[in-house]
Short mmCIF file of C-alpha atoms in Angstrom, two decimals:
data_model
loop_
_atom_site.label_atom_id
_atom_site.label_comp_id
_atom_site.label_asym_id
_atom_site.label_seq_id
_atom_site.Cartn_x
_atom_site.Cartn_y
_atom_site.Cartn_z
CA MET A 1322 -27.08 -262.57 -27.55
CA LYS A 1323 -28.44 -263.52 -24.02
CA SER A 1324 -25.00 -263.88 -22.84
CA PHE A 1325 -24.37 -260.23 -24.29
CA ILE A 1326 -26.82 -258.85 -22.25
CA GLY A 1327 -26.37 -260.82 -19.07
CA SER A 1328 -22.87 -259.60 -19.07
CA LEU A 1329 -24.08 -256.12 -19.86
CA VAL A 1330 -26.36 -256.16 -16.81
CA TYR A 1331 -23.58 -257.76 -14.71
CA CYS A 1332 -21.25 -254.73 -15.34
CA LEU A 1333 -24.06 -252.36 -15.26
CA SER A 1334 -24.83 -253.38 -11.53
CA PHE A 1335 -21.27 -253.12 -10.35
CA LEU A 1336 -21.18 -249.48 -11.73
CA LEU A 1337 -24.35 -248.33 -9.85
CA ALA A 1338 -23.04 -250.02 -6.87
CA ASP A 1339 -19.88 -248.40 -6.86
CA LEU A 1340 -21.78 -245.12 -7.42
CA CYS A 1341 -23.79 -245.53 -4.44
CA GLU A 1342 -21.14 -245.73 -2.47
CA SER A 1343 -20.05 -242.18 -3.34
CA TYR A 1344 -23.23 -240.89 -1.33
CA ASP A 1345 -23.53 -241.03 2.48
CA LEU A 1346 -27.45 -241.40 2.26
CA ASN A 1347 -27.46 -241.30 5.95
CA ASN A 1348 -25.70 -238.40 6.62
CA PRO A 1349 -26.51 -235.59 4.48
CA SER A 1350 -24.22 -233.08 5.86
CA HIS A 1351 -21.22 -235.09 4.09
CA ILE A 1352 -21.10 -234.50 0.53
CA LEU A 1353 -19.42 -237.36 -0.94
CA ALA A 1354 -20.14 -236.38 -4.62
CA GLN A 1355 -17.40 -237.82 -6.64
CA THR A 1356 -18.36 -240.01 -9.41
CA TYR A 1357 -17.25 -243.40 -10.61
CA ALA A 1358 -14.97 -241.75 -13.19
CA GLN A 1359 -13.43 -239.24 -10.84
CA ARG A 1360 -12.68 -241.85 -7.87
CA ARG A 1361 -11.13 -244.29 -10.69
CA ASN A 1362 -8.86 -242.13 -12.72
CA ASN A 1363 -8.64 -239.20 -9.93
CA ALA A 1364 -9.75 -236.99 -12.66
CA VAL A 1365 -10.45 -233.11 -11.89
CA PRO A 1366 -14.15 -232.14 -11.41
CA GLN A 1367 -16.03 -230.75 -14.26
CA ARG A 1368 -16.74 -226.89 -14.02
CA THR A 1369 -20.28 -226.15 -14.13
CA LEU A 1370 -22.11 -222.87 -14.81
CA SER A 1371 -22.16 -220.57 -11.91
CA PRO A 1372 -25.67 -220.72 -10.41
CA ALA A 1373 -25.92 -217.02 -9.98
CA ALA A 1374 -25.39 -216.29 -13.45
CA THR A 1375 -28.79 -218.38 -14.09
CA ASP A 1376 -30.86 -216.91 -11.58
CA PRO A 1377 -31.71 -213.20 -11.91
CA HIS A 1378 -33.61 -212.99 -8.50
CA CYS A 1379 -30.41 -214.03 -6.72
CA ARG A 1380 -27.83 -211.27 -5.54
CA SER A 1381 -25.52 -211.75 -2.72
CA ARG A 1382 -25.77 -209.61 0.09
CA PRO A 1383 -22.91 -206.98 0.63
CA LEU A 1384 -20.23 -208.59 2.79
CA ASP A 1385 -16.33 -208.15 4.19
CA LEU A 1386 -15.68 -211.80 3.24
CA VAL A 1387 -12.00 -213.23 4.13
CA PHE A 1388 -11.41 -216.64 3.44
CA ILE A 1389 -9.01 -218.40 5.80
CA ILE A 1390 -7.14 -221.29 3.81
CA ASP A 1391 -4.96 -224.22 5.29
CA SER A 1392 -1.95 -224.85 2.94
CA SER A 1393 0.11 -226.91 5.58
CA ARG A 1394 2.17 -230.11 4.64
CA SER A 1395 -1.03 -232.53 4.43
CA VAL A 1396 -2.35 -230.61 1.67
CA ARG A 1397 -0.76 -231.73 -1.65
CA PRO A 1398 -0.05 -229.30 -4.43
CA GLY A 1399 -2.82 -230.54 -6.70
CA GLU A 1400 -5.43 -230.28 -3.81
CA PHE A 1401 -4.31 -226.64 -2.91
CA GLU A 1402 -5.01 -226.03 -6.64
CA LYS A 1403 -8.52 -227.24 -6.12
CA VAL A 1404 -9.03 -225.03 -3.11
CA LYS A 1405 -8.00 -222.01 -5.41
CA ILE A 1406 -10.70 -223.15 -8.17
CA PHE A 1407 -13.27 -223.13 -4.85
CA LEU A 1408 -12.37 -219.74 -4.01
CA ALA A 1409 -12.58 -218.44 -7.51
CA ASP A 1410 -15.88 -220.21 -7.99
CA MET A 1411 -17.07 -218.34 -4.91
CA VAL A 1412 -16.16 -215.27 -6.27
CA ASP A 1413 -17.99 -215.67 -8.97
CA THR A 1414 -21.32 -216.28 -7.47
CA LEU A 1415 -20.77 -212.73 -5.50
CA ASP A 1416 -21.68 -209.18 -6.20
CA VAL A 1417 -18.16 -207.69 -5.98
CA GLY A 1418 -17.28 -204.06 -5.74
CA SER A 1419 -16.43 -201.16 -3.60
CA ASP A 1420 -20.10 -200.70 -2.35
CA ALA A 1421 -20.81 -204.48 -2.26
CA THR A 1422 -18.80 -207.51 -1.41
CA ARG A 1423 -15.24 -207.08 -0.64
CA VAL A 1424 -12.94 -210.07 -0.36
CA ALA A 1425 -9.36 -210.74 1.42
CA VAL A 1426 -7.56 -214.11 1.65
CA VAL A 1427 -5.77 -215.27 4.63
CA ASN A 1428 -3.23 -218.56 3.93
CA TYR A 1429 -1.75 -220.18 7.22
CA ALA A 1430 0.20 -223.13 7.84
CA SER A 1431 2.73 -222.99 10.73
CA THR A 1432 2.88 -219.15 9.83
CA VAL A 1433 0.34 -217.17 8.74
CA LYS A 1434 0.25 -214.62 5.58
CA ILE A 1435 -2.34 -212.38 4.42
CA GLU A 1436 -2.19 -212.40 0.86
CA PHE A 1437 -4.38 -209.60 0.11
CA LEU A 1438 -6.83 -207.37 2.03
CA LEU A 1439 -10.32 -206.40 1.42
CA LYS A 1440 -9.20 -203.20 -0.17
CA ASN A 1441 -6.88 -204.33 -2.59
CA HIS A 1442 -8.98 -205.94 -5.19
CA LEU A 1443 -12.59 -204.80 -6.23
CA THR A 1444 -13.41 -206.82 -9.36
CA LYS A 1445 -13.90 -210.45 -9.86
CA ASN A 1446 -11.07 -210.64 -12.64
CA SER A 1447 -8.62 -209.15 -10.33
CA ILE A 1448 -9.34 -211.14 -7.00
CA LYS A 1449 -9.25 -214.43 -9.56
CA GLN A 1450 -5.89 -213.18 -10.83
CA ALA A 1451 -4.93 -212.39 -7.04
CA ILE A 1452 -6.29 -216.05 -5.88
CA ASN A 1453 -4.13 -217.79 -8.92
CA ARG A 1454 -0.80 -216.35 -7.45
CA ILE A 1455 -1.26 -217.95 -3.92
CA GLU A 1456 1.51 -220.50 -3.12
CA PRO A 1457 1.17 -222.87 -0.55
CA LEU A 1458 3.32 -222.11 2.86
CA ALA A 1459 4.06 -226.01 3.92
CA ALA A 1460 4.58 -227.09 7.17
CA GLY A 1461 2.10 -226.46 10.35
CA THR A 1462 -1.47 -226.09 11.37
CA MET A 1463 -1.65 -222.99 13.15
CA THR A 1464 -5.66 -222.74 12.88
CA GLY A 1465 -5.89 -220.19 15.78
CA MET A 1466 -3.21 -217.77 14.91
CA ALA A 1467 -4.81 -217.49 11.39
CA ILE A 1468 -8.03 -216.47 12.91
CA LYS A 1469 -6.65 -214.02 15.29
CA LYS A 1470 -4.28 -212.44 12.42
CA ALA A 1471 -7.69 -212.37 10.50
CA MET A 1472 -9.63 -210.57 13.36
CA ASP A 1473 -6.84 -208.13 13.89
CA GLU A 1474 -5.69 -207.24 10.92
CA ALA A 1475 -7.96 -208.65 7.93
CA PHE A 1476 -11.21 -207.18 9.31
CA THR A 1477 -10.23 -203.99 10.17
CA GLU A 1478 -11.37 -200.45 8.30
CA LYS A 1479 -7.33 -199.84 7.61
CA SER A 1480 -7.55 -202.84 5.80
CA GLY A 1481 -10.72 -202.05 4.06
CA ALA A 1482 -13.33 -203.35 6.11
CA ARG A 1483 -16.40 -201.04 6.25
CA PRO A 1484 -17.10 -199.26 9.40
CA LYS A 1485 -20.04 -200.90 11.98
CA SER A 1486 -22.14 -198.02 10.90
CA LYS A 1487 -22.70 -199.24 7.43
CA ASN A 1488 -24.13 -202.53 8.87
CA ILE A 1489 -21.96 -204.94 6.38
CA SER A 1490 -21.94 -208.34 7.75
CA LYS A 1491 -18.27 -209.72 8.36
CA VAL A 1492 -17.98 -213.48 7.41
CA ALA A 1493 -14.72 -215.87 7.46
CA ILE A 1494 -14.87 -219.05 5.74
CA ILE A 1495 -11.99 -221.31 7.12
CA VAL A 1496 -10.98 -224.37 4.82
CA THR A 1497 -8.77 -227.01 6.71
CA ASP A 1498 -7.97 -230.73 6.33
CA GLY A 1499 -6.47 -231.10 9.62
CA ARG A 1500 -6.48 -230.84 13.31
CA PRO A 1501 -5.32 -227.45 14.70
CA GLN A 1502 -1.76 -227.37 16.44
CA ASP A 1503 -3.08 -224.73 18.81
CA GLN A 1504 -5.89 -223.41 20.60
CA VAL A 1505 -8.94 -222.43 18.42
CA GLU A 1506 -11.87 -221.85 21.07
CA GLU A 1507 -11.03 -218.65 22.74
CA VAL A 1508 -10.09 -216.69 19.85
CA SER A 1509 -12.78 -218.00 17.51
CA ALA A 1510 -15.11 -216.91 20.43
CA ALA A 1511 -13.48 -213.59 20.51
CA ALA A 1512 -13.77 -213.40 16.58
CA ARG A 1513 -17.59 -214.40 16.86
CA ALA A 1514 -18.07 -211.50 19.66
CA SER A 1515 -16.72 -209.06 17.28
CA GLY A 1516 -19.12 -209.60 15.11
CA ILE A 1517 -17.44 -212.04 12.66
CA GLU A 1518 -19.51 -214.99 11.42
CA ILE A 1519 -17.81 -218.02 11.06
CA TYR A 1520 -18.12 -220.89 8.50
CA ALA A 1521 -15.77 -223.93 8.89
CA VAL A 1522 -15.20 -226.01 6.18
CA GLY A 1523 -13.42 -229.59 6.86
CA VAL A 1524 -11.83 -231.83 4.66
CA ASP A 1525 -10.70 -235.45 4.87
CA ARG A 1526 -8.97 -235.75 7.83
CA ALA A 1527 -10.27 -232.69 9.60
CA ASP A 1528 -11.24 -232.79 13.31
CA MET A 1529 -14.84 -232.16 13.51
CA GLN A 1530 -14.79 -231.07 17.21
CA SER A 1531 -12.40 -228.33 16.01
CA LEU A 1532 -14.53 -227.36 13.11
CA LYS A 1533 -17.50 -227.12 15.73
CA LEU A 1534 -15.46 -224.97 18.33
CA MET A 1535 -14.66 -222.52 15.52
CA ALA A 1536 -17.97 -222.16 13.75
CA SER A 1537 -20.86 -219.54 14.49
CA ASN A 1538 -24.29 -220.98 15.78
CA PRO A 1539 -26.22 -222.51 14.53
CA LEU A 1540 -23.76 -225.24 13.99
CA GLU A 1541 -25.63 -227.31 11.09
CA ASP A 1542 -25.48 -224.00 9.18
CA HIS A 1543 -22.01 -223.36 9.70
CA VAL A 1544 -19.96 -226.40 9.37
CA PHE A 1545 -19.37 -228.13 6.16
CA TYR A 1546 -17.51 -231.37 5.58
CA VAL A 1547 -16.66 -233.07 2.18
CA GLU A 1548 -14.58 -236.37 1.94
CA THR A 1549 -11.66 -234.77 -0.42
CA TYR A 1550 -10.44 -231.96 -1.99
CA GLY A 1551 -11.93 -233.10 -5.35
CA VAL A 1552 -15.41 -232.49 -4.34
CA ILE A 1553 -15.16 -229.20 -2.47
CA GLU A 1554 -16.26 -227.30 -5.65
CA LYS A 1555 -19.55 -228.75 -4.68
CA LEU A 1556 -19.88 -226.56 -1.58
CA THR A 1557 -20.11 -223.56 -3.80
CA SER A 1558 -24.32 -223.80 -4.21
CA LYS A 1559 -24.29 -224.54 -0.43
CA PHE A 1560 -22.73 -220.97 0.12
CA ARG A 1561 -24.65 -219.31 -2.63
CA GLU A 1562 -27.72 -220.60 -0.86
CA THR A 1563 -26.37 -218.87 2.57
CA LEU A 1564 -24.81 -215.38 1.13
CA CYS A 1565 -27.41 -214.96 -1.46
CA GLY A 1566 -30.17 -212.45 -0.70
CA MET A 1567 -33.03 -213.88 -2.43
CA ASP A 1568 -36.36 -211.68 -3.27
CA ALA A 1569 -38.98 -214.18 -2.07
CA CYS A 1570 -41.56 -212.16 -3.29
CA ALA A 1571 -39.86 -211.87 -6.99
CA MET A 1572 -39.64 -215.91 -6.86
CA GLY A 1573 -43.41 -216.01 -6.57
CA HIS A 1574 -46.23 -215.49 -4.03
CA ASP A 1575 -50.11 -215.58 -3.39
CA CYS A 1576 -50.71 -212.47 -1.54
CA GLU A 1577 -53.79 -210.26 -2.52
CA HIS A 1578 -52.35 -206.89 -2.25
CA ILE A 1579 -48.81 -206.48 -0.85
CA CYS A 1580 -45.88 -209.01 -0.61
CA VAL A 1581 -43.17 -208.19 1.88
CA SER A 1582 -39.99 -210.13 1.63
CA SER A 1583 -38.39 -211.16 5.11
CA GLY A 1584 -35.31 -213.24 4.51
CA SER A 1585 -35.73 -215.90 2.89
CA SER A 1586 -39.55 -216.28 3.31
CA PHE A 1587 -42.47 -213.33 2.77
CA TYR A 1588 -45.65 -212.32 4.38
CA CYS A 1589 -48.66 -210.69 3.12
CA LYS A 1590 -50.09 -206.81 3.87
CA CYS A 1591 -52.97 -204.98 2.87
CA ARG A 1592 -53.69 -201.62 1.06
CA LYS A 1593 -54.87 -198.97 3.54
CA GLY A 1594 -58.54 -199.42 4.35
CA TYR A 1595 -58.24 -203.34 4.22
CA ILE A 1596 -57.63 -205.68 6.78
CA LEU A 1597 -55.66 -208.92 6.52
CA ASN A 1598 -58.12 -212.21 6.65
CA GLU A 1599 -57.34 -215.34 8.67
CA ASP A 1600 -55.86 -216.99 5.70
CA GLN A 1601 -52.95 -214.28 5.91
CA LYS A 1602 -53.21 -213.90 2.22
CA THR A 1603 -56.65 -212.18 1.24
CA CYS A 1604 -57.70 -208.86 2.22
CA SER A 1605 -61.27 -207.42 3.21
CA LEU A 1606 -62.73 -203.80 3.33
CA LYS A 1607 -62.27 -202.62 6.65
CA GLN A 1608 -65.80 -201.84 8.56
CA VAL A 1609 -66.08 -198.44 9.90
CA LYS A 1610 -68.14 -198.27 12.77
CA VAL A 1611 -69.84 -194.88 14.00
CA GLU A 1612 -70.87 -194.90 17.51
CA ILE A 1613 -74.28 -193.13 17.86
CA VAL A 1614 -74.58 -191.27 21.43
CA GLN A 1615 -77.86 -190.97 22.40
CA ASP A 1616 -78.74 -187.35 23.46
CA PRO A 1617 -80.27 -187.17 26.40
CA CYS A 1618 -83.23 -184.68 25.63
CA MET A 1619 -84.19 -187.20 22.65
CA CYS A 1620 -84.40 -184.33 20.24
CA GLU A 1621 -85.64 -186.03 16.65
CA ALA A 1622 -83.37 -183.15 14.70
CA ARG A 1623 -80.25 -184.36 16.23
CA LEU A 1624 -81.05 -187.88 16.13
CA ALA A 1625 -81.67 -187.36 12.25
CA PHE A 1626 -78.63 -185.60 11.65
CA GLN A 1627 -76.39 -188.38 13.28
CA ARG A 1628 -78.32 -190.70 11.14
CA GLN A 1629 -77.32 -188.85 7.91
CA THR A 1630 -74.10 -188.23 9.12
CA GLN A 1631 -73.33 -192.37 9.39
CA THR A 1632 -75.13 -192.82 6.10
CA SER A 1633 -72.42 -190.00 4.52
CA LEU A 1634 -69.40 -191.44 5.88
CA GLN A 1635 -70.18 -194.87 4.91
CA ASP A 1636 -70.66 -193.71 1.39
CA LEU A 1637 -67.62 -191.93 1.14
CA ASN A 1638 -65.72 -194.77 2.34
CA GLY A 1639 -67.34 -196.59 -0.52
CA LYS A 1640 -66.31 -194.13 -2.90
CA HIS A 1641 -62.62 -193.35 -2.31
CA ILE A 1642 -61.33 -196.54 -0.98
CA LEU A 1643 -59.60 -198.53 -3.55
CA PRO A 1644 -61.32 -201.85 -4.54
CA LYS A 1645 -60.06 -204.98 -4.34
CA SER A 1646 -57.46 -205.52 -7.36
#
């Protein structure tokens, strides 16, 4: 019995050690989340329930979203299928529709191909079917050319992008595993200057410096890295946090009167007639000060009238301003 337990402990120690190596604890920006079984058997990661389906307070803000995906020779067929699963999972987390988020895909290698435009598919099922039909292009990594084509053609009103007056965010998510074979710095800067927010996702051998040249600032929020295509789906929740319009007040607050959402945070306000206390949460009845102007003649009747007016005003405030809830 002792020898059996000893063998079991020995095996478990190796298993735990192997699992720990799957995570880079010193660099949380690198998501190295393959399990022991996946790395040993090269298995496809388990699909999980879309987080958006379990959080009723999470709705993605309307976007004109263009995926720019690398399908060069270095991306093996099985890996490219994982990229397509990642895109489909991303679509599942979004509110897709004509007045919500519109999605397009630009596929690139040594050539660039717009697989479908923002105006082509306005339902989740239609987009996912179109993603499933995408085929890799093979040679080359012309990332700069792909960004330019996306800027010049995919993000235009003719292709389905909303006009600037609509104030709809334009977002590009680039997925690549290599080093660009053309220049990306100037074209990326031009794309950002035109109002396109760029996220850069690097996989495996991706050049980190190139990712930083492409991405929007702050870089810590726009540059992601995963060790293999086998774990790229783990980024879905990261992008969900970024693209999801969270209602901070609906998630819970401690404001006494009014909660006002502001991005991912909130602040408190008071109803009319009240002022916010120093704790920035509770409210107090606003004190009405009536200035008494001394009459030069010191007429008693006028002074009495002023005192009576002040008392009446205070009584009215007490009766008609809502008490604290």
